[in-house]
XYZ file of C-alpha atoms in Angstrom:
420
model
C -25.502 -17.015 -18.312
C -28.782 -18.462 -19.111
C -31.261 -19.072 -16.269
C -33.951 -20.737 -18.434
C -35.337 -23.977 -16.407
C -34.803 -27.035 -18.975
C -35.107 -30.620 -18.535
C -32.669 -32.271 -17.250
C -30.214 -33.764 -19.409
C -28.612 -36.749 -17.795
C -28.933 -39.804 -19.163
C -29.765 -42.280 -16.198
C -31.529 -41.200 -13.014
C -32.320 -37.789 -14.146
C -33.404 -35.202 -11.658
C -36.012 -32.372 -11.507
C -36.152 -29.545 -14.276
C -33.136 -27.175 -13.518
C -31.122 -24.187 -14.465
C -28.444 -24.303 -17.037
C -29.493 -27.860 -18.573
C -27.180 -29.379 -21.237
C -25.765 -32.374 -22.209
C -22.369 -31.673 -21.244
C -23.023 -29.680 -18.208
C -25.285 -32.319 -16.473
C -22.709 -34.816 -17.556
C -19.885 -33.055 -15.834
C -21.935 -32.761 -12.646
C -22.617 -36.277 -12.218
C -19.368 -37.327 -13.156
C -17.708 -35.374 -10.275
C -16.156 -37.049 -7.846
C -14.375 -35.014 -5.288
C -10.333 -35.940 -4.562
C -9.480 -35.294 -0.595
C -6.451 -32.969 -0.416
C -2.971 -33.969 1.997
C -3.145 -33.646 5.157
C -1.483 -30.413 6.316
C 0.060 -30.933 10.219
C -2.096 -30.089 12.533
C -5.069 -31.817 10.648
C -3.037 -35.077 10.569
C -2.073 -35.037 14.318
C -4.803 -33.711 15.808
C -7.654 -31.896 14.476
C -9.342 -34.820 12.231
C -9.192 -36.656 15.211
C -11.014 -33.956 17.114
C -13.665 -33.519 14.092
C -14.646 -36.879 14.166
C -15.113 -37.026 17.736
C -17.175 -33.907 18.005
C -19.543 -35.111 15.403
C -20.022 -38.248 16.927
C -20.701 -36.456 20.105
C -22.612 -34.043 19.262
C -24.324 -33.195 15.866
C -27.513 -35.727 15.192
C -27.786 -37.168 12.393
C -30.444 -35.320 10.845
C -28.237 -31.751 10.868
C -27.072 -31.259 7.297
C -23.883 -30.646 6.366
C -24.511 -27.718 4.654
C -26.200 -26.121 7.850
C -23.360 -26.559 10.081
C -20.630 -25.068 7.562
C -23.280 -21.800 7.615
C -23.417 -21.824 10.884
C -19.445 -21.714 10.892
C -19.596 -18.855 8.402
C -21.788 -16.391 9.888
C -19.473 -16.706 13.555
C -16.755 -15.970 10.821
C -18.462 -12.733 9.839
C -19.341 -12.235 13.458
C -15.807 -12.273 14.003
C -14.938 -10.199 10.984
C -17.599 -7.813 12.018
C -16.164 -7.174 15.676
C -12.284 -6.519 14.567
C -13.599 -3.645 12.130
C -15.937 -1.985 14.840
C -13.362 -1.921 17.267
C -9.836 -2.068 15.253
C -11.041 0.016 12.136
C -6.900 1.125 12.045
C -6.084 -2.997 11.917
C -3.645 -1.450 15.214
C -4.587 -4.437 17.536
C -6.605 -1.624 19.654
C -9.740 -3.559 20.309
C -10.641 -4.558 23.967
C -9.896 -7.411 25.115
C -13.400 -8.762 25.492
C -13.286 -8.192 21.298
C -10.119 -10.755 21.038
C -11.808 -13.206 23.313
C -14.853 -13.487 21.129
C -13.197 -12.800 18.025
C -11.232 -16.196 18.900
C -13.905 -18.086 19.832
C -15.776 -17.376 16.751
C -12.612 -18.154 14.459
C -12.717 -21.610 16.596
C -16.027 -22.133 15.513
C -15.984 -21.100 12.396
C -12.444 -23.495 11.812
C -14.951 -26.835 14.100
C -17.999 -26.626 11.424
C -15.613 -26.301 8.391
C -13.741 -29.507 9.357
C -16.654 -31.397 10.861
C -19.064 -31.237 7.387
C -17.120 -33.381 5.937
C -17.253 -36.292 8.858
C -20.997 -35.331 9.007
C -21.369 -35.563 5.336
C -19.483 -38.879 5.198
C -21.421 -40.046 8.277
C -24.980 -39.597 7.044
C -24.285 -40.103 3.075
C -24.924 -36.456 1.980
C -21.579 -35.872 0.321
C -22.061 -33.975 -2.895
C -20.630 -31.883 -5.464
C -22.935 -28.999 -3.679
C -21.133 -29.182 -0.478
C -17.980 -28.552 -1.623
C -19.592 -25.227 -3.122
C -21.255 -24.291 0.143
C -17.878 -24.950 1.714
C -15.577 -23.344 -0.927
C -17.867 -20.029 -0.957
C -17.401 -19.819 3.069
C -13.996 -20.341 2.814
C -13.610 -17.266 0.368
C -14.572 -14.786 2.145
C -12.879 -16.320 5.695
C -9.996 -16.018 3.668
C -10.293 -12.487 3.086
C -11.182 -11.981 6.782
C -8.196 -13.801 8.106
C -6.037 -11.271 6.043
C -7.639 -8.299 8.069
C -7.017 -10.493 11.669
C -3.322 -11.287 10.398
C -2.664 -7.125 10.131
C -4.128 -6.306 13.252
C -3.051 -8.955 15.923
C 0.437 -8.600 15.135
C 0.591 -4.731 15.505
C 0.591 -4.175 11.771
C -1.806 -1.481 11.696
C -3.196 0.137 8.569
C -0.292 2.664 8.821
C 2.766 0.753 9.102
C 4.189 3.106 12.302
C 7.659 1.431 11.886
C 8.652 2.635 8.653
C 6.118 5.504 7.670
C 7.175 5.792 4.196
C 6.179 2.265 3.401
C 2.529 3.846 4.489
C -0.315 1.129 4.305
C 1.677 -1.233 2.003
C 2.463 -3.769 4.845
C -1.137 -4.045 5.126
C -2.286 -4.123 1.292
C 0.483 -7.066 0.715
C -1.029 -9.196 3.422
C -4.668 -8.544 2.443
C -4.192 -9.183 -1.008
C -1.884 -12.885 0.147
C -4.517 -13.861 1.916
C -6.534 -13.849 -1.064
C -4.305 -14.658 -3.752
C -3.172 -17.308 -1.944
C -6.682 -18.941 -1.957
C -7.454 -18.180 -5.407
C -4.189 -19.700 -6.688
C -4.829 -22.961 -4.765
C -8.509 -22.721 -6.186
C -7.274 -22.781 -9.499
C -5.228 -25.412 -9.489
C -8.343 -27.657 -7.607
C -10.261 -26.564 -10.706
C -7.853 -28.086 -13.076
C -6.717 -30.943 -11.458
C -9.510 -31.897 -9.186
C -7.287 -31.841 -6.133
C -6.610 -28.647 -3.982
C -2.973 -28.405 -3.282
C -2.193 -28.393 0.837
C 1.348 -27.624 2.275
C 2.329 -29.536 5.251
C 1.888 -25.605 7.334
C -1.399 -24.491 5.605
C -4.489 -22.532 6.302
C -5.786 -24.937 9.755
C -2.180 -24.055 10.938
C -2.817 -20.214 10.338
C -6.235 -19.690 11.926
C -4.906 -21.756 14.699
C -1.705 -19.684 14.991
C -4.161 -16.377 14.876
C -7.179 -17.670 17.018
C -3.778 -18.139 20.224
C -2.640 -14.781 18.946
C -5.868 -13.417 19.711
C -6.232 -14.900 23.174
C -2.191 -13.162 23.619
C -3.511 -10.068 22.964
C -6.003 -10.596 25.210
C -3.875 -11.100 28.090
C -1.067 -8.966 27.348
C -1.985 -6.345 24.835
C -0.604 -6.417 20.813
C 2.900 -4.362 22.692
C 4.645 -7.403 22.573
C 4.474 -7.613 18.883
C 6.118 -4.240 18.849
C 9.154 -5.132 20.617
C 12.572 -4.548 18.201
C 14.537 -7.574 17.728
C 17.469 -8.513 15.404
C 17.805 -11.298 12.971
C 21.210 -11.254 12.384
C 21.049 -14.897 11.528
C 19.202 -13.654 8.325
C 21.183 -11.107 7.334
C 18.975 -8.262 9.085
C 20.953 -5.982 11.038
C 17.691 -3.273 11.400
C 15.835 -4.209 14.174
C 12.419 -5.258 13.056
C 9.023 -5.387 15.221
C 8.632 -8.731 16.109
C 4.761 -9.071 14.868
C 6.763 -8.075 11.229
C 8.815 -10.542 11.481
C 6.777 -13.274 12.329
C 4.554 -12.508 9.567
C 6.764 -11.735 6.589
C 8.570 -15.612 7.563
C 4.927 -17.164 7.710
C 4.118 -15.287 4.536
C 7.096 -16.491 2.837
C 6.801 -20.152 3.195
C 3.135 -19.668 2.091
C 4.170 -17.605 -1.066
C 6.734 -20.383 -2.188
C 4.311 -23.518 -1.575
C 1.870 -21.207 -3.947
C 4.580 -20.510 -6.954
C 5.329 -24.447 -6.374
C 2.103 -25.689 -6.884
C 0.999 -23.094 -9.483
C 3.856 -24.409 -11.538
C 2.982 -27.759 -11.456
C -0.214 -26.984 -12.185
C 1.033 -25.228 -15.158
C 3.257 -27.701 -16.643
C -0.008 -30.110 -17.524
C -0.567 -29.839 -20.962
C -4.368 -31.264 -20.207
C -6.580 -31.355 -17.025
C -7.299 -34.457 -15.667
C -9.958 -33.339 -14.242
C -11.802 -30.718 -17.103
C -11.427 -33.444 -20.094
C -13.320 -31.083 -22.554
C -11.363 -28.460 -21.152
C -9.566 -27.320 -24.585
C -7.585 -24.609 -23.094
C -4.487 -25.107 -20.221
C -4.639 -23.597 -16.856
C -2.570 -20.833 -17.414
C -6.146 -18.875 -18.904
C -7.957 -19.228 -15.923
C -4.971 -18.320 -13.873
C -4.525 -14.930 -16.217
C -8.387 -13.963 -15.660
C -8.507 -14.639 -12.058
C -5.540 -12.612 -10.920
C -6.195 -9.894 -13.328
C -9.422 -9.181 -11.080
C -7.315 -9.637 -8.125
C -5.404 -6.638 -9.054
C -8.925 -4.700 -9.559
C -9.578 -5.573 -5.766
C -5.587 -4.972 -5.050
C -5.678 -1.549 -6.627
C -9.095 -0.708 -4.781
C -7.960 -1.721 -1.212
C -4.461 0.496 -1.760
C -5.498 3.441 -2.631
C -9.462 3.730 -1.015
C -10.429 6.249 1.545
C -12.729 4.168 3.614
C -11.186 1.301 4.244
C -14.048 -1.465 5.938
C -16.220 -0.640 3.261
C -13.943 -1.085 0.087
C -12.573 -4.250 2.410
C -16.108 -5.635 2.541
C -16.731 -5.015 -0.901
C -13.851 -6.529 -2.240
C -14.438 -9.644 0.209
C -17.508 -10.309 -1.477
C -16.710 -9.228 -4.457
C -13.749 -12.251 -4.303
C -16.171 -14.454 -2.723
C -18.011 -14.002 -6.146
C -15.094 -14.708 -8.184
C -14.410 -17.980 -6.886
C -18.150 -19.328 -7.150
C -17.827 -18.391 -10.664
C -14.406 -20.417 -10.429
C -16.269 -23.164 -9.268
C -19.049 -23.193 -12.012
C -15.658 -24.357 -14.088
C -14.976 -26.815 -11.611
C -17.988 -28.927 -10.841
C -20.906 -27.832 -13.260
C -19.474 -26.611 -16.652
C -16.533 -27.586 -18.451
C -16.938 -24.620 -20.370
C -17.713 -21.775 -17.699
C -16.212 -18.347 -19.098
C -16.780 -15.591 -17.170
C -14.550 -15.775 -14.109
C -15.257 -12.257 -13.287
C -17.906 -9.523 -13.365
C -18.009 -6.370 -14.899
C -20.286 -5.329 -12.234
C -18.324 -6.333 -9.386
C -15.592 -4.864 -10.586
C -17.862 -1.281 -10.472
C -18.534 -2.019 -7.172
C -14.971 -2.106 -6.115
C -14.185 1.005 -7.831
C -16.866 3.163 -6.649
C -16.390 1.626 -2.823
C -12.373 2.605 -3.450
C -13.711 6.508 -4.068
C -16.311 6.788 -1.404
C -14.493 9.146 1.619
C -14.497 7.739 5.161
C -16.495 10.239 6.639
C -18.747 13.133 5.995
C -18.143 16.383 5.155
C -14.575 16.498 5.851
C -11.982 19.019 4.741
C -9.565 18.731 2.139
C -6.365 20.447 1.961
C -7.874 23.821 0.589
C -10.129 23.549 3.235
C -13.304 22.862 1.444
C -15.589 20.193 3.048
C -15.853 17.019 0.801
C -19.790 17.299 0.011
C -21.016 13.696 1.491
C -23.934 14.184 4.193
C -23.805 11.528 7.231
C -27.252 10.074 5.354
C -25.620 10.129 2.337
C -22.575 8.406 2.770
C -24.593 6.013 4.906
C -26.827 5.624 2.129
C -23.893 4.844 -0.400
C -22.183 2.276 1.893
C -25.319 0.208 2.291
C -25.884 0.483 -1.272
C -22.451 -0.925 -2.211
C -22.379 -3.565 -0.162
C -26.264 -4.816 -0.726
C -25.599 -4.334 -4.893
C -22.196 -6.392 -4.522
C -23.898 -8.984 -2.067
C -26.974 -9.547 -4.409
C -24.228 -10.241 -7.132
C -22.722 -12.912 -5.235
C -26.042 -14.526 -3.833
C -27.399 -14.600 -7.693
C -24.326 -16.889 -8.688
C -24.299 -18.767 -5.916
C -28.084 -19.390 -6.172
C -28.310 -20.415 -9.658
C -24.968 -22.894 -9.683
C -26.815 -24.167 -6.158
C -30.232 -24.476 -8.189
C -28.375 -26.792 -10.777
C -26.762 -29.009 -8.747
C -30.011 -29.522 -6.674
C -31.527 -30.058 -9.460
C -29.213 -32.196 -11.368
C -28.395 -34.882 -8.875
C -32.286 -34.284 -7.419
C -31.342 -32.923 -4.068
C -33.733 -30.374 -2.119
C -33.739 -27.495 -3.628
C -33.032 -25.988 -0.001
C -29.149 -26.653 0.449
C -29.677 -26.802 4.265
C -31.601 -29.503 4.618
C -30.929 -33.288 4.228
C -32.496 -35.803 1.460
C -34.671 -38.446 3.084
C -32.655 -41.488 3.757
C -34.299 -43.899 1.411
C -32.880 -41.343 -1.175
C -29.259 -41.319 0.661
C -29.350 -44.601 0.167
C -29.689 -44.950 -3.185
C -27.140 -42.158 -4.313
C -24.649 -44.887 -2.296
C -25.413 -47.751 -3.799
């Protein structure tokens, strides 16, 4: 990908010198016009309600929309951050002070990401960049609400109920959570509209962030309890927390297939004209890295640092996904050869120092070096992921003549214009 700063190439109202400048690129960024998804439940009966009010009442005008779905993200790491400190196993073991807070960042991570839009909408900042900003954060949340969905319902790493199943329970929900986003994100990238069931992601982190506040109160016990579904054909007794999830995971799984295949069955994108190929490419390369990051997380040794790598390392996938969607028709790469080395080498990195294997010989790694080697992974596959970002953030900017800083707002003579 070429980072050579060109002239811009659009044909009215052309911005500053940018990355990436072409005809057809340019073109495709000011021709984007983003399409607001369905309304799932909760959204329609309560939370846009809530978003709008909160804005109103408290963000000023001058905060950019950009800032405040930042600020959402980093309480989303915070939040991501606490669960593996305390519940490295994913066993619900954290105190409860660690729920409490985990919940309250999830809440304010879930506020900012529905209030940039009012705030956007409010002050005339909406742009093709802050659906990036926002579509980046909401990669990696996703990834982090697949770690809070094994842990607060008793899951655990080791599935305790059946042993033999191991940490396969675990691997399937980590991996929906993020197949699950990427399938939605490709169909937004061909069609220009990301698909929403009427039970969707708001409903989920709002189902987790009361889950957390349970466990809080009560302890994750209660998701242990053995009931029957004989309604269902289960005569087993199954922990409850299983349960819950597998039925929660099922509806999500079918709205996927359903809108993957009507995503499939358009011959042409509405949305990518000079897109000559049909969705069913992007779909083929974008899984096939999911399986890089599925195969990493199942069979890896140190679990929070192959799960951090692969969250970024997904995070990176899908800003490459949206270089297709809202700067370049023609985007290839959807994903990197260098990520994927990432993954792998986090996957084979032990979980501790200097541990014996079964012949009894230690396993090598010093305390300094294994510290050494975790940083090093997750600073190589975070400067990856910053690199894309930065350059598909540099042409847009650049394009449409925004500040090059994506946290900041454009005067409001300039605000004004881009409405009119």
């Amino acid at each position: 990908m070429s980072s050579t700063v060109a002239p811009c190439c659009a044909s009215s109202n052309p911005g500053r010198p940018h990355v990436r400048a072409s005809a057809a690129r340019c073109a495709h960024v000011r021709s984007y016009k983003y399409t607001s998804p369905d309304d799932s439940l909760f959204e329609s009966l309560i939370l846009h309600r809530f978003w709008a009010f909160a804005v109103r009442a408290f963000i000023p005008e001058w905060v950019a929309p950009n800032l405040m779905t930042f600020v959402g993200f980093l309480h989303a790491l915070a939040a991501y951050a606490l669960l593996l400190a305390y519940s490295p196993a994913l066993d619900g073991s954290a105190p409860a002070w660690v729920y409490v807070a985990c919940a309250a960042c999830l809440f304010v991570y879930q506020t900012m990401d529905g209030m940039d839009g009012k705030q956007a909408r409010r002050v005339g900042a909406g742009s093709p960049l802050g659906e990036v900003v926002d579509h980046g954060a909401d990669a990696i949340a996703s990834c982090v609400y697949g770690v809070f969905l094994v842990d607060v319902f008793g899951i655990g790493w080791d599935f305790k109920h059946a042993p033999s199943l191991g940490r396969w329970p675990a691997v399937f929900l980590i991996t929906y959570s993020r197949a699950a986003f990427a399938l939605d994100s490709v169909a937004a990238a061909f069609t220009g509209r990301l698909p929403v069931a009427r039970l969707d992601a708001q409903e989920l982190q709002v189902v987790i962030q009361l889950t957390c506040l349970w466990n809080a109160a009560h302890g994750v016990g209660y998701w242990h309890r053995l009931v029957k579904f004989g309604a269902l054909g289960l005569d087993d007794p199954m922990p409850l927390g299983v349960m819950v999830v597998l039925l929660g995971a099922g509806a999500g799984v079918y709205a996927r297939l359903k809108s993957a295949g009507a995503t499939l069955s358009q011959k042409t994108s509405p949305h990518l004209p000079a897109y000559k190929r049909g969705p069913a490419i992007i779909y083929a390369r974008v899984l096939s890295f999911e399986l890089v990051l599925t195969a990493a997380i199942a069979h890896c040794a140190n679990f929070p640092l192959c799960h951090v790598v692969t969250t970024v390392a997904f995070g990176e996938c899908m800003v490459r996904l949206m270089h297709l969607r809202v700067a370049d028709p023609e985007f290839n790469p959807l994903s990197s050869a260098y990520c994927s080395a990432y993954v792998a080498l986090a996957a084979c990195v032990p979980a501790a120092a200097g541990v014996s294997n079964a012949s009894g010989n230690g396993n090598g790694w010093s305390e300094g070096g294994l510290a050494a080697t975790c940083a090093a992974l997750i600073l190589a596959v975070m400067w990856e992921y910053a690199a894309l970002f930065s350059t598909l953030a540099a042409q847009l900017t650049g394009c449409l003549g925004l500040p090059a800083n994506p946290f900041v707002l454009a005067d409001a003579s300039a605000r004004r214009a881009k409405r009119e």
